[in-house]
PDB file of C-alpha atoms in Angstrom:
ATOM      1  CA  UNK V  73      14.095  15.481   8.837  1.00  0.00           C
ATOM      2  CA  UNK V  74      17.166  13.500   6.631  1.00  0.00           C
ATOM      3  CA  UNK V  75      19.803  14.914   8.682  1.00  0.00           C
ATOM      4  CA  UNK V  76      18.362  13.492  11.890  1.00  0.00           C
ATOM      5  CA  UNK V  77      17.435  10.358   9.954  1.00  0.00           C
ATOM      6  CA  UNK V  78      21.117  10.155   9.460  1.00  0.00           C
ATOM      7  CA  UNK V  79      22.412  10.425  12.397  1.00  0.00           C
ATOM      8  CA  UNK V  80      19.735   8.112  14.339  1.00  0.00           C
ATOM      9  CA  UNK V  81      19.293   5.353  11.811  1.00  0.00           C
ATOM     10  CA  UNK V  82      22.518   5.323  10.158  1.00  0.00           C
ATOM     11  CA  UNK V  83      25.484   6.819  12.377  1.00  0.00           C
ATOM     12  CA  UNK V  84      23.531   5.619  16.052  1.00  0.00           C
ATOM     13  CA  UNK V  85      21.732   2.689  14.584  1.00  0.00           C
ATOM     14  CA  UNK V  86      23.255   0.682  17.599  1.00  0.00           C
ATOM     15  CA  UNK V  87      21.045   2.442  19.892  1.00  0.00           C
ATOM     16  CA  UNK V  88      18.239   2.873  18.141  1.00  0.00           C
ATOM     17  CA  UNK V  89      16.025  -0.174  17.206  1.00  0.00           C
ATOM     18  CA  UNK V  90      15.272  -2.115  14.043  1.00  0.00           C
ATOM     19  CA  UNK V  91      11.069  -1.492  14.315  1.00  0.00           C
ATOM     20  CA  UNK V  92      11.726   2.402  14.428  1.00  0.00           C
ATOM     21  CA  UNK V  93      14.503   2.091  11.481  1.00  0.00           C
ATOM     22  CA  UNK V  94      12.755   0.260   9.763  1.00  0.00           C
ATOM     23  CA  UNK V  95       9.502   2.377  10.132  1.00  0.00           C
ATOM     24  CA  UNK V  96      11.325   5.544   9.454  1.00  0.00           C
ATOM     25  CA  UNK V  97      12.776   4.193   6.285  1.00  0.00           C
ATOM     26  CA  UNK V  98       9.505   3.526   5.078  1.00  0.00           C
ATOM     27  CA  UNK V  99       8.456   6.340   5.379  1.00  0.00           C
ATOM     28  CA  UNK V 100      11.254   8.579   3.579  1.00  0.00           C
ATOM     29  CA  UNK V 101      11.002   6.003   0.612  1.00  0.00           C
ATOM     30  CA  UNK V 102       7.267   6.371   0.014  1.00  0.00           C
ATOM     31  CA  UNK V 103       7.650   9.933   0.524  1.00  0.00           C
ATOM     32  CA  UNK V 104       8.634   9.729  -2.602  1.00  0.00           C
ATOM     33  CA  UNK V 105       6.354   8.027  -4.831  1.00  0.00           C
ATOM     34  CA  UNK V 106       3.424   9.791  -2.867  1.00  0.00           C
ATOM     35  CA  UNK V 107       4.210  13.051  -4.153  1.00  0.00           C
ATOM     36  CA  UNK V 108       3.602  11.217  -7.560  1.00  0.00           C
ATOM     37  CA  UNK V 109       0.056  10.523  -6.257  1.00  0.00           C
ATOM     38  CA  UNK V 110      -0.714  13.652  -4.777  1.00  0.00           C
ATOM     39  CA  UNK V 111       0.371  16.079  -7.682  1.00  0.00           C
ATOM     40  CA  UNK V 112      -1.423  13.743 -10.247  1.00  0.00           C
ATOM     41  CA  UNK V 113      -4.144  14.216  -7.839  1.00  0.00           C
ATOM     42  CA  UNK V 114      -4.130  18.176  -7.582  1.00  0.00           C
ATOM     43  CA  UNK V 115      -3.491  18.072 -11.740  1.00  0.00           C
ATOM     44  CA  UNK V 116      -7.021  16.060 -11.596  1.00  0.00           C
ATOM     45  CA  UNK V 117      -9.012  18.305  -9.243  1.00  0.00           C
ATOM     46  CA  UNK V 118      -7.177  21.215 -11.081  1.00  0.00           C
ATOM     47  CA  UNK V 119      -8.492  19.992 -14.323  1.00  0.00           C
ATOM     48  CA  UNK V 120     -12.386  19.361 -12.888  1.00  0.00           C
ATOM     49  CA  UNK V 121     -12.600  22.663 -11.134  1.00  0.00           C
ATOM     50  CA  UNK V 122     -11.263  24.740 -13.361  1.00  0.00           C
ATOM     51  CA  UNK V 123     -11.590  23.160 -17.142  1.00  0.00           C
ATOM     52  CA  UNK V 124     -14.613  21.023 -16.618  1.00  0.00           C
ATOM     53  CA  UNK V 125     -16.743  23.351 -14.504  1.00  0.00           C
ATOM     54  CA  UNK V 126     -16.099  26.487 -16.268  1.00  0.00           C
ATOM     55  CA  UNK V 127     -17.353  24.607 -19.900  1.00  0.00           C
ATOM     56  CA  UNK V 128     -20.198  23.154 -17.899  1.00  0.00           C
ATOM     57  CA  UNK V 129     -21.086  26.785 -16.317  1.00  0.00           C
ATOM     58  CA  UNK V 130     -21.112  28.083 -20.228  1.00  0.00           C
ATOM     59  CA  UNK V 131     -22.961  25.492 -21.449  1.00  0.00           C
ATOM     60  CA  UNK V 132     -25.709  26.311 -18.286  1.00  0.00           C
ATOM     61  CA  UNK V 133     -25.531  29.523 -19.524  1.00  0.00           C
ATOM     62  CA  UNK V 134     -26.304  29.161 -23.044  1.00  0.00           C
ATOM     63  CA  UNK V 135     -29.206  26.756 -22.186  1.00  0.00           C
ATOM     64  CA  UNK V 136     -27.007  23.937 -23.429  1.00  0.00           C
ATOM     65  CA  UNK V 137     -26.436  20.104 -21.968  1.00  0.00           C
ATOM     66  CA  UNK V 138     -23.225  18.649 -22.721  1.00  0.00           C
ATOM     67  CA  UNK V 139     -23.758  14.686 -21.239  1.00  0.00           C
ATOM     68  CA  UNK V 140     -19.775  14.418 -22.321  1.00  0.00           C
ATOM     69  CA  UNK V 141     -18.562  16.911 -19.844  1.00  0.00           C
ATOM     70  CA  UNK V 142     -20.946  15.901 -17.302  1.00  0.00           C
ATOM     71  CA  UNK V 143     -19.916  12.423 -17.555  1.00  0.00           C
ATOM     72  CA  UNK V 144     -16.265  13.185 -17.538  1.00  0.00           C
ATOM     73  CA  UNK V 145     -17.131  15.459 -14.320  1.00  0.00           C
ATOM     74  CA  UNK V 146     -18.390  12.333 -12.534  1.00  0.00           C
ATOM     75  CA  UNK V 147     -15.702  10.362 -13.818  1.00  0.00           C
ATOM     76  CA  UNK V 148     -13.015  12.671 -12.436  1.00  0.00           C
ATOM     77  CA  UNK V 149     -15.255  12.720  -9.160  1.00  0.00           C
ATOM     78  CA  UNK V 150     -14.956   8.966  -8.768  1.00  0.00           C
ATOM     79  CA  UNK V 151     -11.684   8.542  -9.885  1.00  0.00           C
ATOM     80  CA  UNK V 152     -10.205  11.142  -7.288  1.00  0.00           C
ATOM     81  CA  UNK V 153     -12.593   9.473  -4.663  1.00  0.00           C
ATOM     82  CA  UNK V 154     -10.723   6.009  -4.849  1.00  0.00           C
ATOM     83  CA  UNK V 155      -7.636   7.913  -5.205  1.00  0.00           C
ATOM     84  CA  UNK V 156      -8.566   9.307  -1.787  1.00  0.00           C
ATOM     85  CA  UNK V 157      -9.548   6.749  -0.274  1.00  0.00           C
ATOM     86  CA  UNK V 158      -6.721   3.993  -1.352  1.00  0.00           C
ATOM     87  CA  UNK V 159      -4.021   6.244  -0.285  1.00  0.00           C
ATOM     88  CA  UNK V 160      -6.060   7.164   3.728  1.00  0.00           C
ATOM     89  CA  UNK V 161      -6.175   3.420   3.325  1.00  0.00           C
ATOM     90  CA  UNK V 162      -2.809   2.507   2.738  1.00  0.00           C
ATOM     91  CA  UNK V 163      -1.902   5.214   5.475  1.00  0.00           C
ATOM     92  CA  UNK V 164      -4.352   3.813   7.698  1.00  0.00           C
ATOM     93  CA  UNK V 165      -2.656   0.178   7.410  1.00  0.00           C
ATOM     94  CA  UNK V 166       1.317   1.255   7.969  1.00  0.00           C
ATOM     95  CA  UNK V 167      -0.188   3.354  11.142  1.00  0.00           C
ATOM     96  CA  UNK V 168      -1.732   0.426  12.797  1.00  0.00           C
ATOM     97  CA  UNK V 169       1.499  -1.931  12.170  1.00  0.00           C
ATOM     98  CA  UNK V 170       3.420   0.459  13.632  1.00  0.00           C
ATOM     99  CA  UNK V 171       1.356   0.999  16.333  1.00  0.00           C
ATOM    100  CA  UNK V 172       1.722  -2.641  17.258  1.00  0.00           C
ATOM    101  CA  UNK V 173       4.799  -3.332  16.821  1.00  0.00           C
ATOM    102  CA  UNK V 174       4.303  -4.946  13.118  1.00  0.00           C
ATOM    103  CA  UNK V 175       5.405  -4.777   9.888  1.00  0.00           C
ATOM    104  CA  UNK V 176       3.962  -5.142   6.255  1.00  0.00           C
ATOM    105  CA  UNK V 177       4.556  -6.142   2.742  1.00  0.00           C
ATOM    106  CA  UNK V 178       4.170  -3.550  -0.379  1.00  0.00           C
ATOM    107  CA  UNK V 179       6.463  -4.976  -2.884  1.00  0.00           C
ATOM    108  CA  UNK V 180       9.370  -2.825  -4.332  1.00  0.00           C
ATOM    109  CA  UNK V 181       8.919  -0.495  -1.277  1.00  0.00           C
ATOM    110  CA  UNK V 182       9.353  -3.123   1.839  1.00  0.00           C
ATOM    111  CA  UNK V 183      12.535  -4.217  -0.905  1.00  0.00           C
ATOM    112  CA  UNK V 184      14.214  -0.899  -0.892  1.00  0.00           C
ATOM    113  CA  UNK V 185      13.955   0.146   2.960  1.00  0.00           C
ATOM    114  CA  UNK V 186      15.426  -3.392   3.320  1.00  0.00           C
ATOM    115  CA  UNK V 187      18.083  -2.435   1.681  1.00  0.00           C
ATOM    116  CA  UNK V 188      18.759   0.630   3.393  1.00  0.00           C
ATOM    117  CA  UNK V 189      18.722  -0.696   6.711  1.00  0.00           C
ATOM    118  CA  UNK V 190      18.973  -4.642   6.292  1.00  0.00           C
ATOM    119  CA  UNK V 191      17.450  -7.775   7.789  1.00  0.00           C
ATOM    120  CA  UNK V 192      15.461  -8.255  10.594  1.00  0.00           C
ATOM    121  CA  UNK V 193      17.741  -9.182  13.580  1.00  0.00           C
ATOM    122  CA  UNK V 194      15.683 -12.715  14.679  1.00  0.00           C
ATOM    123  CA  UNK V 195      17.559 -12.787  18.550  1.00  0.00           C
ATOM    124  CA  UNK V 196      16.684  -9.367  19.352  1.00  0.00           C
ATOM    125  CA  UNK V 197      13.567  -8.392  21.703  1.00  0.00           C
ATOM    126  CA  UNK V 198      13.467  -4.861  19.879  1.00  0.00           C
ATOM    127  CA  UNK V 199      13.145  -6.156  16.955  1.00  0.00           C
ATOM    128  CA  UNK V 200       9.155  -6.284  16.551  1.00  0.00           C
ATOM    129  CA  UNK V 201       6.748  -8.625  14.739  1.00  0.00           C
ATOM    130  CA  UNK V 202       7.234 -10.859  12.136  1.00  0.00           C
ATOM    131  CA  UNK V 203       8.870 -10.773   8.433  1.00  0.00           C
ATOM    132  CA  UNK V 204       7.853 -13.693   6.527  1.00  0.00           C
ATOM    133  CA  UNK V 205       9.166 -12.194   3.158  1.00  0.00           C
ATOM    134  CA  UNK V 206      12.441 -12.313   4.553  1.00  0.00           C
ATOM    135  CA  UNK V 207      12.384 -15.394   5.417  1.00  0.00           C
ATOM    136  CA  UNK V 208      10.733 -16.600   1.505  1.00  0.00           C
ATOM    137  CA  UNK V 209      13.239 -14.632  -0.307  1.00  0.00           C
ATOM    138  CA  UNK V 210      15.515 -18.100  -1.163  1.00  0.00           C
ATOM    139  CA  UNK V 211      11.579 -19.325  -2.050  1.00  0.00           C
ATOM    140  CA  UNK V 212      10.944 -17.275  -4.830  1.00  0.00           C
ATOM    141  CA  UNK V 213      12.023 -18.420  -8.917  1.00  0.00           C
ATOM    142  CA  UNK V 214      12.869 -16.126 -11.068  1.00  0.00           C
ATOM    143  CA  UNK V 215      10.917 -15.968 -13.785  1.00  0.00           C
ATOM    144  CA  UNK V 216       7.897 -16.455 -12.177  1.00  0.00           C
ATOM    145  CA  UNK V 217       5.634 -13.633 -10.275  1.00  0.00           C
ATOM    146  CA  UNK V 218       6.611 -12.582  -7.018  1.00  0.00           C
ATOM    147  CA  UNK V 219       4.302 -12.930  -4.169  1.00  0.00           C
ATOM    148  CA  UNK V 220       2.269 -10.159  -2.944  1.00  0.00           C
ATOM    149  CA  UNK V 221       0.523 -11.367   0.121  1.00  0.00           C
ATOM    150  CA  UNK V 222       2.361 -12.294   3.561  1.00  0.00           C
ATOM    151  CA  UNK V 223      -0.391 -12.769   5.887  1.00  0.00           C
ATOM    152  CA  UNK V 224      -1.698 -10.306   8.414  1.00  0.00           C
ATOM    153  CA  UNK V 225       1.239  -8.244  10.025  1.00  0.00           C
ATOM    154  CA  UNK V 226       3.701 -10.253   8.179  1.00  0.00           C
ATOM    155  CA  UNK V 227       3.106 -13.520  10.013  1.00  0.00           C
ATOM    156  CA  UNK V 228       3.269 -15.426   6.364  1.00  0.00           C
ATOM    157  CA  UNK V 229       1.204 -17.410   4.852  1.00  0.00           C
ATOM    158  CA  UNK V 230       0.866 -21.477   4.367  1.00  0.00           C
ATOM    159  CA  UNK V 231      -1.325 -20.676   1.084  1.00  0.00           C
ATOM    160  CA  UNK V 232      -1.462 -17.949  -1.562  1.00  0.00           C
ATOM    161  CA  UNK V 233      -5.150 -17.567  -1.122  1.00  0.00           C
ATOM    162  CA  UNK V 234      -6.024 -14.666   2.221  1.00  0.00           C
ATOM    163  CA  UNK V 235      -8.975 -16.268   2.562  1.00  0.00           C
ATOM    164  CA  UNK V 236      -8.264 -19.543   3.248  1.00  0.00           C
ATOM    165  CA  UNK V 237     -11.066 -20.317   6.044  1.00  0.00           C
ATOM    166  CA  UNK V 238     -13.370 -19.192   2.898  1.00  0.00           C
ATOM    167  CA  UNK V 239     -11.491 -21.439   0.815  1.00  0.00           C
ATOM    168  CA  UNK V 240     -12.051 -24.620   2.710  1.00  0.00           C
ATOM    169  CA  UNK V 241     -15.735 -23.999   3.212  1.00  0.00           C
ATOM    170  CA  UNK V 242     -16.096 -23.226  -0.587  1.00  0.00           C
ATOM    171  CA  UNK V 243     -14.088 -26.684  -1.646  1.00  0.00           C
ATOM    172  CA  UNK V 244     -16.150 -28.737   1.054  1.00  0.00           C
ATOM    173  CA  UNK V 245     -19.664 -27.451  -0.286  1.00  0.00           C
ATOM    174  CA  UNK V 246     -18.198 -28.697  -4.130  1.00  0.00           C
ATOM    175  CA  UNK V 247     -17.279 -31.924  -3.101  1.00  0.00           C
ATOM    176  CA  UNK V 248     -20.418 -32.762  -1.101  1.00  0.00           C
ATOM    177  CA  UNK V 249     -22.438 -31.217  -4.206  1.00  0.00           C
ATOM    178  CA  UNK V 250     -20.414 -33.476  -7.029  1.00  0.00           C
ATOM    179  CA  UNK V 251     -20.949 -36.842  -3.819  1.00  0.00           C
ATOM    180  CA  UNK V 252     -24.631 -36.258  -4.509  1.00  0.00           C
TER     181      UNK V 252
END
């Protein structure tokens, strides 16, 4: 895995292009702070099958209702559900940029495998889709919140807002209702 990450991103990075580096980098970096996820997540499910169930299985058997331990059952159920489902998400999203070609923005991350591997080469035709953060970096103040949205597959963005087409409909309706 690293060692031929080395030598193809890093030692051959001539021949190999800036999409797949760039991909690949991604990858290793959030290798890491997944593994945060995912043993926070088998601490969780450790925790509900094993602590929760068993005092719940006592209480059944002593003809006892605990609501606490039910609720913190459910609780654990739900929270391990959007756990779940976030991270498939966030997998989900990366998979189809790379599929086409693209790239996105998750702050700190998309900062670090920049880094790594550096800009976006603008002249080349293996270079892939668009980076709009790259090209906002002299944009952004310190001292003020960065921006987290870039527009869909990094195109960028003329407004903060994602939905802008909602946007404009919703400021037309106000004007025509404070006209009346």
């Amino acid at each position: 895995g690293i060692a031929a990450y080395a030598i193809i991103t890093r030692i051959g990075k001539r021949y190999c292009p800036y999409l797949i580096r760039w991909h690949w980098t991604f990858l290793l970096i959030i290798g890491f702070v997944e593994q945060i996820l995912i043993y926070f997540l088998y601490r969780l499910m450790y925790f509900q099958e094993v602590v929760i169930q068993e005092k719940l299985s006592i209480a059944a058997e002593n003809n006892y209702f605990d609501p606490n331990l039910l609720l913190q059952f459910n609780l654990s159920t739900g929270l391990l559900t959007f756990c779940i489902t976030l991270h498939l998400g966030a997998i989900f999203f990366g998979l189809l940029h790379a599929i086409w070609g693209q790239y996105f923005y998750f702050p700190f991350l998309v900062e670090n495998t920049e880094l790594h591997i550096g800009p976006r080469p603008k002249n080349s035709i293996y270079s892939g889709g668009q980076t709009a953060w790259q090209d906002e970096k002299q944009k952004n103040v310190p001292g003020q919140l960065p921006k987290l949205w870039y527009g869909w597959f990094g195109s960028g963005t003329s407004d903060i807002w994602i939905f802008s087409s909602f946007k404009q409909v919703l400021v037309n309706n106000i004007k025509k209702l404070f006209r009346k």
